[in-house]
Structures are given as C-alpha cells and as structure tokens.
Amino acid sequence: MLQTFLDNPELLSSYSFKQLKQLSSQLRFFLHNQEKHLKNVDEQSLDIIELVLVLHKVFDAKQDIVLFENHQFKSLYDLFVQTKNAHVLFSLTAAYAYALLDKDHHIVSVIDHQSLAFGDVYEALHHIGQTQKKVILVYFDNQLESYKSTGIISQSFSAVRTSKAYTHLKKDVKGLLQHSKVGHNVLRGLSNVKESLKDVITPQSIFDELNIEYLGPIEATDLKLMSGAFNLAKNHDGPIVIHIKTQPKTGENNLDKTSSIIQKTSYETLIEQKLLDSLANNDSFVVLTSYNHHFDTLEKAMKKKKLSFIHAASPSFIMSLATTLASNQQKVVVILNSHEIEQASVVLHHENSLDNGNISLFISNVGINYDQNPVFNVFDLSVLSSINHGVIAHTKDEKEAFHLMHTAMLHEGFFALRFSNHPISISEHTIVSKLPIGSWTIEYSHPNAQKIVICYGEMVSSLSSRAKSNELEILVINARFIEPIDTELLTVLANKNIDILVYESDDKTGGLYLKIVEFYKQENRQVSLERVGIEKPLKYAFSTIQIKKENKIDTNSLIEIIQKGRN
C-alpha cells in the first residue's frame, strides 16, 4: 500500500479510513527509518502524520491554501504532493490576507503551541472574527509539558485538554452536523457518544468573545472524526477553530524525541548560572523574559527573595516595561531571542527612554542556524546600533561570556550582550572581572603577519585555532565590543599598513564593518579594508554548516579569502 501511495498520492482521497490507518502506520515506520536522509523531517513531526493524511484527503492540495508555521510539518505535507503553499512565519495572518481576496478556495492555517506566544495570533483572530471571513484554524496541540500556557488563547486550549470532548457551536453549525451522516458522527463523537449536546461540558472560551466557532478537542489519531470536522469546516460559512490533540508524552522516549525543543541551550544555562550567582551576592534586579526561555531555578530563587521575574509574550511589552522600571532606579535584566529584538524595535528606537536606566539585555540564538527551518537571526544588530550611548558586545565563548555578563551587570546604562547559537561546554566557575568597555584583544599574532582579520563571536576561536595549526601569516582580532569600537587598537592596526579583513556574520546595516569605515573616514586614514560577511539575497540550505557555506561565511571560506593574493 505504501509504495502505491508514494507513486500515486492523488489516490488518497479514495482511501477508506481503515486503509488510511494502515497507511499512517506504514508511513510512520518508513519515515522513522529515513529520518537521517530526510533532513526536513524529524521524530517530532511524525506525530502529525494522521493530520497530514486527512488534510490531503479532505482538501485539494493544488487548489486550496494550507499554511504551516512549523517548517517540518510543511515539509511532511509536501512529501506527498508538491504544492504552491509555503511555510509562513505568521500563518494565521497570511490566512486572513488570503481570505480578504475572496477567492474560490478553502484556507487552512495549521499552528502549534509555539505560535500562541505571539501577539499576531490574537490580532489575526480578532479581525477574522470581526469580519467573519472563512478561515479554518487547526491548532495541533502537542501537549509538551515543558511549555507553560502562554496567554488567554493557550489557556483556553489547555482548559479543555483534559476535559471530556465537547463542542460549542451555533445553531447553524449544529444543523449542519445533524443533517448529514458524517456530521452526525462528528457530533456524536464530540459528545462522548453517550452524552447529548446539552450535557456536554462547555468551558468558558475566548472564542465565544471572538465570534469564532470552536470544534474539539479531537484525538490526532482519530482519522474519521478529523475528516468529519474538516468536511464540516468546508461547508460552514465563517471562521472555525479545530483543536487536534495528541496523547500526553511521558517517559524517557519523550525526552529523546523532543530534546531539540525542551532542552536549554548552553548559553541559556550560562545566563541562569550568572544571575543565580548575582542573587547569591545579594544583588537586586528584575528579570523580564519571553516565553521562549525557561529559567525555572532562577524564577524560584527570585520569588524566594521577593524579586520580580516576569514572563510575557510581546517583546515590545517587555522592553516598554523594562525602560519604565529602569527609569525609576531599578536594575533590569531582559532576556530575548534575536528575532524578538526586531519585534521590539519601536520601543528600542525611542533611545531617550534608555538613556537614564540600567538595562542589561541578553540576546540569545544570534546568527545562522537550522532548527525546524533555516533561521537567519542576523538583523538585531541594525536595530541595536540605532541606540545612542548604548553598549553592544558579542561573546566568543563561555569563559568570555561570564566576564561580559559581569561587566553588563555592573554597567551604568544600556548594555546589549549577544550570544551565538552554537553549542558550548559549561566549564567550572572561574573568577570574573569587569572588562574595559570598548576593548578588543589580539587572539593570534604571526610574527610575519600579512593580513589582519577583525572578527567576533565563534569565528574568533575557530579562526585562531586554524591559524595556529596552519601557521597562517595573520593577526586575529577579537572585536568583542561592537559598540563602542576599540579606536586605539584600530589606530595601531592602521599604522601596520597591511590589508584588513572585517568578518561579520550579521547584516551589513549597522554592522562592525561600517563602524570601522566611519572611524577611519573621520580620522582621514587611508586603509585597505575588505568586508567578508553575509550578503543579500540570503541563500538557504538544510543544515547550519551548509547554510554558512552557501553564504560564504564559514571558516573554510574565510581562510580561502585570507590566502587569496599570497605570493
């Protein structure tokens, strides 16, 4: 059956539910064995196989619009039929836009728990409910216990996750259910078979207020019930939410399957350790962070000391809260992901609110990465560079991270510290010291250096190691402070009268290269400068290493440029 399906996926619409169940089991086994070869599909995405099959059975993949925020879910959907539909960061907003076009097709937006942390979901739901545009929202509830309910919509889903199945539908929808065989089965299934609709548990739901129908929860393995719900949604004239839930995951196997999601990054562990050390020294501060970060130990320790630890969904809200607290003599630590800095740019651009307060902004997951999809967290620097009197630093490794965090916590003013997303090993705690603001270091120096390479982040250690082992005739400079830059060292380097390469893994706007160019221009210095960095358009691939290689910012590409022109 599996090979027949793979050869002719269009046959899916004619399969019985018994055949679909057999196919889902065979497909799961096949994909599990092929996981290493299918880099877009991992163990976690296998949970959605039944949903993907039902979506293909009920909707026309070539005509209808099916949008996924999760890149791996989209990749699994496209394994069977190549579609025009794309992975969209804010798929519900895109779905609303398609609905405004009033085209003759169905619009489906599939989101998961991570989507609920963003305010765009709430905004989109408000407009969809207000205009009554026909959008089918599928919430795939993975039930990962590591994620807390974030906001009223997530809490609405959580409230029914463990309750009896129920539906809260208007009379016209009930009529649709009652006057068709499939609809009757859906209604009976959602009413727990033996219960009548009036006896079904109906918790207070945010969707009542939004004027959007809700149907669920439906088990992700119940092919018949999912199919009936989607057919109902196709015939319903208006927006509807279909809640698909998986069985709760427990045990060690679950940890293995979801490790890429629920484990902390090493730098997050480092941040938590530093802040716990500060608490032990009786330092007083407030911590504000997004739902993308989990610092359970720190949160408990701060509450014990009656200090504020605040989780929030909106980066703009977090930064607005931070600036107000800081302007009232509070020391504030903000922890955000790189992409959230862009979302908070409106607040950050009001630099006057940052002038008089002490804010340490720790930015995680900076740089290029491949997680569920290619991630280019390379634009936060352009936002940060617009802040007057602010300090921007980027750590090369875990040891320097401790020194820079210590420096940030002692700094009077705004201090943004960026952490790369590459893995690190946590070393034994060492004595930390405050670093001079704007100071750079020479990491590697060949006695007969022919070129100077100024870089920051993980490239500092990587290039220095390669330079030592290959005796490259270069100087490697660790530009750990991007703002302010080390003007004294730059003057010394200019006096050497050799070529200078500036490596940066971020967008050119507001980057290190332009700051160095501006300095030499102001000093009327004629210096041979060349930039090695990411360029637009960005090039995509299916692994972190390959993405860097395609964009020519990996270590090998840099060494090739260094060696170019040698005698």
XYZ file of C-alpha atoms in Angstrom:
567
model
C 0.000 0.000 0.000
C 2.791 2.431 0.934
C 4.575 2.212 -2.407
C 1.282 2.601 -4.281
C 0.557 5.730 -2.298
C 4.040 7.204 -2.791
C 3.766 6.600 -6.532
C 0.192 7.932 -6.762
C -0.590 10.208 -3.789
C -3.713 11.507 -5.533
C -5.358 8.155 -4.696
C -5.539 9.251 -1.053
C -8.974 10.850 -1.471
C -10.444 7.448 -2.367
C -8.938 5.553 0.597
C -11.211 4.234 3.326
C -10.433 5.107 6.951
C -9.196 1.554 7.501
C -6.761 1.989 4.601
C -5.714 5.407 5.959
C -4.940 3.876 9.339
C -2.790 1.164 7.741
C -1.066 3.749 5.576
C -0.274 6.021 8.550
C 1.419 3.137 10.402
C 3.467 2.147 7.360
C 4.363 5.759 6.635
C 5.481 6.401 10.210
C 7.752 3.347 10.122
C 9.139 4.372 6.721
C 9.848 7.973 7.732
C 11.391 6.927 11.034
C 13.906 4.783 9.143
C 14.506 7.526 6.588
C 14.833 10.331 9.154
C 18.581 10.770 8.670
C 18.107 11.173 4.934
C 15.095 13.480 5.165
C 16.651 16.448 6.936
C 13.394 18.441 6.944
C 11.520 15.691 8.797
C 12.381 14.616 12.324
C 10.891 12.389 15.009
C 8.682 15.142 16.371
C 6.962 15.756 13.042
C 5.861 12.113 12.869
C 3.108 12.969 15.387
C 1.295 14.868 12.661
C 1.148 12.071 10.056
C -2.569 11.320 10.532
C -3.440 15.013 10.377
C -1.416 15.471 7.184
C -3.109 12.479 5.548
C -6.573 13.756 6.455
C -5.740 17.245 5.182
C -4.716 15.702 1.865
C -7.862 13.565 1.777
C -10.313 16.389 2.510
C -8.687 19.385 0.806
C -7.398 19.886 -2.712
C -3.641 20.341 -2.233
C -3.278 22.062 -5.611
C -6.254 24.399 -5.220
C -6.784 25.087 -1.520
C -4.397 27.129 0.619
C -2.871 25.170 3.515
C -0.380 27.201 5.566
C 2.038 25.885 8.200
C 4.102 27.862 10.711
C 6.132 24.765 11.544
C 8.587 24.153 8.709
C 8.895 20.431 9.445
C 5.116 19.954 9.330
C 5.061 21.752 5.978
C 7.904 19.569 4.689
C 5.990 16.428 5.644
C 2.876 17.745 3.919
C 4.853 18.414 0.746
C 6.478 14.973 0.667
C 3.347 13.645 -0.998
C 2.213 16.475 -3.256
C 4.277 19.490 -4.282
C 2.090 22.495 -3.560
C 2.205 26.238 -4.049
C 1.704 26.735 -0.327
C 4.710 27.963 1.634
C 5.962 27.852 5.190
C 4.810 31.169 6.678
C 6.101 32.652 9.922
C 2.698 34.120 10.874
C 0.411 31.737 9.036
C -2.859 32.912 10.590
C -2.199 36.488 9.479
C -1.411 35.186 5.983
C -4.620 33.122 6.067
C -6.641 36.254 6.866
C -4.966 38.056 3.957
C -5.924 35.230 1.580
C -9.495 35.346 2.927
C -9.709 39.051 2.096
C -9.091 38.175 -1.557
C -12.398 36.231 -1.624
C -11.055 33.588 -3.982
C -12.877 30.295 -4.554
C -10.754 28.064 -2.354
C -10.544 26.911 1.244
C -7.949 28.488 3.547
C -6.394 26.423 6.337
C -3.838 27.644 8.880
C -2.055 24.989 10.962
C -0.363 26.282 14.114
C 1.138 24.680 17.213
C 1.911 25.727 20.794
C 4.837 27.967 19.799
C 2.559 30.160 17.689
C 0.469 31.163 20.700
C 3.288 33.224 22.226
C 2.975 35.894 19.522
C 0.521 38.772 19.577
C -0.079 38.376 15.830
C -2.288 35.349 16.539
C -4.577 37.440 18.739
C -4.693 40.284 16.246
C -5.490 37.938 13.358
C -8.211 36.126 15.334
C -9.801 39.462 16.248
C -10.057 40.551 12.609
C -11.168 37.119 11.391
C -13.936 37.002 14.000
C -14.984 40.588 13.328
C -15.194 40.196 9.550
C -16.422 36.565 9.691
C -14.065 35.639 6.883
C -13.960 31.918 6.184
C -10.708 30.663 7.691
C -10.111 27.201 9.123
C -7.636 27.348 12.006
C -6.165 23.982 13.005
C -4.440 24.018 16.372
C -2.143 20.987 16.654
C -1.772 20.536 20.394
C 1.477 18.653 21.017
C 0.933 18.749 24.795
C 4.583 19.235 25.622
C 4.617 19.616 29.382
C 7.729 21.804 29.247
C 5.661 24.609 27.714
C 3.514 26.632 30.043
C 0.181 28.044 28.907
C 1.020 31.416 27.424
C -1.863 33.829 27.263
C -5.608 33.535 27.194
C -5.862 31.575 23.923
C -3.353 28.964 25.043
C -5.147 28.740 28.384
C -8.447 28.237 26.568
C -6.976 25.228 24.782
C -5.393 23.967 27.995
C -8.714 24.173 29.835
C -10.309 21.577 27.569
C -7.246 19.404 27.016
C -8.114 17.076 29.893
C -11.886 17.566 29.898
C -14.498 15.470 28.137
C -14.807 16.160 24.429
C -17.189 19.000 23.714
C -18.297 21.400 21.060
C -19.571 24.934 21.346
C -21.354 25.712 18.133
C -24.169 27.975 16.949
C -27.465 26.570 15.698
C -26.500 26.734 12.025
C -23.441 24.603 12.682
C -25.416 22.141 14.780
C -27.834 21.884 11.887
C -25.011 21.037 9.513
C -23.876 18.335 11.896
C -27.319 16.828 12.415
C -28.378 16.685 8.769
C -25.514 14.660 7.352
C -24.166 11.223 8.153
C -20.610 12.474 8.622
C -21.805 15.459 10.648
C -23.908 13.274 12.884
C -20.885 11.082 13.594
C -18.819 14.157 14.434
C -21.484 15.458 16.808
C -21.857 12.059 18.435
C -18.106 11.662 18.792
C -17.633 15.094 20.285
C -20.476 14.432 22.690
C -18.647 11.430 24.106
C -21.070 9.045 22.314
C -23.486 8.565 25.211
C -23.888 12.227 26.146
C -26.344 14.579 24.484
C -25.117 18.007 23.436
C -26.789 19.763 26.358
C -24.910 17.539 28.795
C -21.519 18.132 27.259
C -19.002 20.147 29.286
C -18.618 23.587 27.719
C -15.949 25.692 29.458
C -15.887 29.435 29.023
C -13.913 30.049 25.842
C -12.175 33.085 24.388
C -13.618 32.053 21.022
C -17.112 32.997 22.259
C -15.914 36.570 22.590
C -14.157 36.461 19.212
C -17.288 35.131 17.475
C -15.398 32.135 16.109
C -16.755 28.591 16.200
C -14.748 26.018 18.134
C -14.708 22.275 17.475
C -12.732 19.842 19.598
C -10.671 18.506 21.105
C -10.173 15.664 18.630
C -7.535 12.972 19.063
C -4.822 13.243 16.399
C -5.177 9.517 15.663
C -8.944 9.653 15.090
C -8.981 9.799 11.287
C -12.761 9.587 10.941
C -13.512 12.354 13.417
C -10.852 14.664 11.945
C -12.174 14.070 8.458
C -15.711 14.838 9.572
C -14.617 18.012 11.314
C -12.735 19.256 8.245
C -15.685 18.494 5.966
C -17.913 20.394 8.356
C -15.492 23.326 8.290
C -15.524 23.323 4.470
C -19.309 23.679 4.478
C -19.500 26.165 7.335
C -19.891 29.791 6.277
C -17.498 31.542 8.616
C -14.343 31.059 10.707
C -13.815 27.946 12.786
C -11.120 26.578 15.114
C -10.443 22.826 15.096
C -8.460 21.617 18.088
C -6.386 18.472 17.375
C -4.583 16.989 20.366
C -2.012 14.237 20.761
C -1.743 11.863 23.688
C 0.371 13.261 26.546
C 4.007 12.261 26.175
C 5.730 10.768 29.183
C 8.902 8.829 29.878
C 12.432 8.872 28.587
C 11.455 8.297 24.975
C 9.559 11.555 25.005
C 12.639 13.402 26.186
C 14.613 11.955 23.307
C 12.006 12.927 20.743
C 11.602 16.496 21.933
C 15.110 17.239 23.107
C 15.663 19.814 20.359
C 12.738 21.777 21.754
C 12.736 21.353 25.513
C 16.429 21.394 26.337
C 18.038 24.699 27.238
C 20.789 25.979 25.060
C 24.135 26.075 26.824
C 24.204 29.867 26.821
C 20.794 29.985 28.493
C 22.211 27.758 31.205
C 25.155 30.131 31.458
C 22.872 33.159 31.798
C 20.860 31.461 34.527
C 24.036 30.463 36.387
C 25.396 34.025 36.290
C 22.132 35.522 37.557
C 21.933 32.936 40.356
C 25.489 33.934 41.349
C 24.391 37.566 41.412
C 21.458 36.677 43.656
C 23.824 34.855 45.985
C 25.806 38.105 46.256
C 22.568 39.859 47.289
C 22.319 41.842 44.060
C 18.876 43.248 43.401
C 17.364 43.257 39.911
C 14.238 42.475 37.906
C 14.190 39.814 35.174
C 11.915 40.130 32.144
C 11.888 37.384 29.527
C 9.771 35.950 26.746
C 8.036 32.588 26.776
C 10.793 31.224 24.531
C 13.026 30.966 27.595
C 12.627 28.802 30.679
C 14.566 29.586 33.841
C 12.693 27.612 36.481
C 15.511 27.580 39.054
C 16.129 31.310 38.685
C 12.416 32.101 38.858
C 12.036 30.174 42.136
C 15.156 31.783 43.610
C 13.949 35.290 42.731
C 10.481 34.728 44.140
C 12.077 33.471 47.333
C 13.938 36.797 47.582
C 10.715 38.629 46.665
C 12.201 39.934 43.425
C 10.182 40.228 40.218
C 10.555 37.592 37.497
C 8.148 38.279 34.645
C 7.286 36.162 31.588
C 5.486 37.910 28.736
C 4.549 37.175 25.127
C 5.197 40.547 23.499
C 8.828 41.760 23.127
C 7.551 45.345 22.797
C 5.677 44.986 26.080
C 8.809 43.568 27.734
C 11.051 46.417 26.551
C 8.461 49.068 27.424
C 8.167 47.598 30.909
C 11.967 47.455 31.196
C 12.516 51.097 30.243
C 9.896 52.307 32.726
C 11.335 50.241 35.570
C 14.900 51.282 34.698
C 13.967 54.966 34.647
C 12.787 54.501 38.230
C 16.175 53.298 39.511
C 15.543 49.577 39.033
C 18.281 47.336 37.629
C 16.601 45.339 34.847
C 17.777 42.196 33.065
C 15.954 41.427 29.815
C 16.398 38.081 28.044
C 15.135 37.820 24.464
C 15.844 35.875 21.297
C 17.493 37.696 18.399
C 14.347 37.778 16.246
C 12.407 39.324 19.143
C 14.694 42.363 19.063
C 13.217 43.263 15.688
C 9.726 42.988 17.180
C 10.755 45.350 19.995
C 12.380 47.852 17.618
C 9.670 50.511 18.092
C 10.493 50.782 21.798
C 14.245 50.480 21.268
C 14.252 53.313 18.726
C 12.992 55.672 21.424
C 16.542 55.946 22.715
C 15.710 58.739 25.169
C 13.918 56.208 27.351
C 17.109 54.125 27.507
C 19.499 56.935 28.443
C 18.737 57.124 32.152
C 18.284 53.493 33.118
C 20.337 50.386 33.792
C 19.240 47.633 31.417
C 21.239 44.512 30.666
C 19.784 42.980 27.505
C 20.927 39.384 26.971
C 20.192 38.240 23.401
C 20.244 34.515 22.657
C 20.243 32.496 19.417
C 22.136 35.100 17.424
C 23.374 34.090 13.994
C 22.556 31.487 11.381
C 21.057 28.190 12.443
C 18.975 25.322 11.148
C 16.451 24.130 13.697
C 12.982 23.437 12.348
C 13.813 25.580 9.354
C 16.644 27.863 8.185
C 16.944 30.700 10.697
C 18.741 33.978 9.933
C 18.965 35.851 13.243
C 21.283 38.441 11.723
C 19.246 41.653 11.838
C 19.092 42.570 15.534
C 22.394 44.437 15.287
C 20.938 47.022 12.920
C 18.200 47.725 15.491
C 20.623 47.917 18.418
C 23.069 50.165 16.547
C 20.472 52.925 16.358
C 20.558 53.345 20.150
C 22.678 56.279 21.291
C 25.090 55.745 24.182
C 24.402 52.018 24.270
C 26.971 49.249 24.568
C 26.825 46.215 22.265
C 29.031 43.176 22.842
C 29.250 39.666 21.395
C 30.922 36.858 23.320
C 33.330 34.443 21.639
C 32.982 31.590 24.165
C 31.625 30.618 27.577
C 34.599 31.975 29.542
C 34.371 35.406 27.965
C 30.586 35.260 28.405
C 30.967 35.252 32.203
C 33.254 38.315 32.083
C 30.929 40.174 29.711
C 27.812 39.344 31.739
C 29.572 40.559 34.863
C 30.542 43.745 33.023
C 26.965 44.240 31.805
C 25.507 43.830 35.303
C 27.905 46.470 36.693
C 27.443 48.893 33.798
C 25.513 52.102 34.406
C 23.330 52.335 31.309
C 22.117 50.176 28.416
C 24.251 47.104 27.672
C 23.255 44.551 24.996
C 25.142 41.260 25.073
C 24.731 38.834 22.177
C 25.161 35.057 22.438
C 25.629 32.794 19.415
C 23.529 29.684 18.960
C 26.443 27.251 18.632
C 26.807 24.606 21.385
C 29.248 25.185 24.211
C 30.509 23.160 27.157
C 29.955 24.605 30.608
C 33.282 24.847 32.386
C 33.999 25.158 36.085
C 33.142 28.525 37.577
C 36.035 30.989 37.420
C 36.673 34.353 38.994
C 35.191 37.044 36.774
C 36.413 40.563 36.192
C 34.950 43.702 34.679
C 36.217 44.310 31.144
C 37.051 47.806 29.841
C 34.143 48.983 27.702
C 35.105 49.035 24.023
C 38.262 46.952 24.449
C 39.377 44.396 21.861
C 42.038 41.707 22.159
C 44.652 40.185 19.851
C 43.892 36.450 19.837
C 46.563 35.258 17.418
C 49.646 37.002 16.073
C 52.063 35.685 13.462
C 55.491 37.429 13.558
C 55.304 37.978 9.804
C 51.615 38.888 9.568
C 50.486 39.852 6.064
C 46.833 40.462 6.865
C 44.687 41.478 9.808
C 41.340 39.772 10.427
C 38.880 41.544 12.725
C 36.019 39.274 13.799
C 33.738 38.458 16.720
C 31.723 35.564 18.133
C 32.528 31.930 17.484
C 34.718 32.794 14.473
C 37.364 34.219 16.830
C 38.192 30.839 18.388
C 37.630 28.893 15.175
C 39.939 31.071 13.065
C 42.577 31.374 15.809
C 42.750 27.601 16.149
C 43.099 27.102 12.392
C 45.665 29.906 12.148
C 47.847 28.331 14.850
C 47.725 24.837 13.367
C 48.438 26.112 9.831
C 50.774 28.964 10.825
C 48.739 31.469 8.862
C 50.510 34.810 8.488
C 47.745 36.880 10.004
C 46.634 38.777 13.096
C 43.262 37.704 14.574
C 41.451 40.455 16.493
C 38.558 39.693 18.832
C 36.167 42.630 18.340
C 34.074 41.639 21.346
C 32.651 45.160 21.617
C 30.759 46.209 18.504
C 29.734 49.489 20.103
C 31.872 51.323 21.070
C 34.731 50.047 18.943
C 38.366 49.971 20.093
C 39.666 53.115 18.369
C 43.099 52.862 19.990
C 43.727 49.388 18.611
C 42.295 50.373 15.221
C 44.859 53.188 15.056
C 47.663 50.740 15.865
C 46.413 48.347 13.168
C 46.223 51.112 10.568
C 49.862 52.001 11.252
C 50.909 48.486 10.192
C 49.957 49.342 6.584
C 48.670 45.867 5.746
C 45.295 44.701 4.468
C 42.458 44.451 6.980
C 39.606 41.936 6.596
C 36.479 42.546 8.657
C 34.418 39.392 9.158
C 30.830 39.709 10.313
C 28.076 37.104 10.330
C 25.326 39.739 10.599
C 23.541 42.000 8.172
C 25.774 44.800 6.918
C 23.411 47.555 8.125
C 24.636 48.854 11.445
C 27.395 46.262 11.480
C 31.016 46.271 12.576
C 32.465 46.929 9.110
C 30.557 50.182 8.609
C 31.559 51.399 12.076
C 35.249 50.801 11.252
C 34.885 52.507 7.861
C 33.292 55.523 9.543
C 36.091 55.748 12.128
C 38.883 55.681 9.545
C 36.990 58.218 7.451
C 36.729 60.597 10.409
C 40.446 60.122 11.081
C 41.309 60.702 7.407
C 43.183 57.401 7.332
C 43.708 55.544 4.052
C 43.323 51.882 4.987
C 42.836 48.808 2.788
C 39.564 47.390 4.138
C 37.605 44.411 2.876
C 34.373 43.021 4.279
C 33.689 39.290 4.498
C 30.101 38.753 5.532
C 26.595 37.736 4.716
C 25.086 39.315 1.620
C 21.570 39.613 0.277
C 19.807 37.706 -1.093
C 20.304 35.140 1.650
C 20.961 31.593 0.484
C 19.140 28.691 2.110
C 20.111 25.076 2.836
C 19.134 22.247 5.185
C 21.887 22.342 7.810
C 23.677 25.076 9.740
C 27.046 24.172 8.231
C 25.663 24.140 4.699
C 23.862 27.478 5.140
C 27.102 29.142 6.268
C 28.960 27.539 3.386
C 26.382 28.686 0.844
C 26.620 32.231 2.205
C 30.441 32.049 2.287
C 30.791 32.859 5.986
C 32.175 29.522 7.195
C 35.779 29.196 8.390
C 36.992 27.499 5.192
C 35.580 30.272 3.017
C 37.224 32.909 5.206
C 40.622 31.159 5.024
C 40.327 30.952 1.224
C 39.829 34.720 1.099
C 42.737 35.273 3.512
C 45.053 33.190 1.356
C 43.939 34.835 -1.873
C 46.672 37.042 -3.271
C 49.505 35.410 -1.335
C 52.841 35.201 -3.159
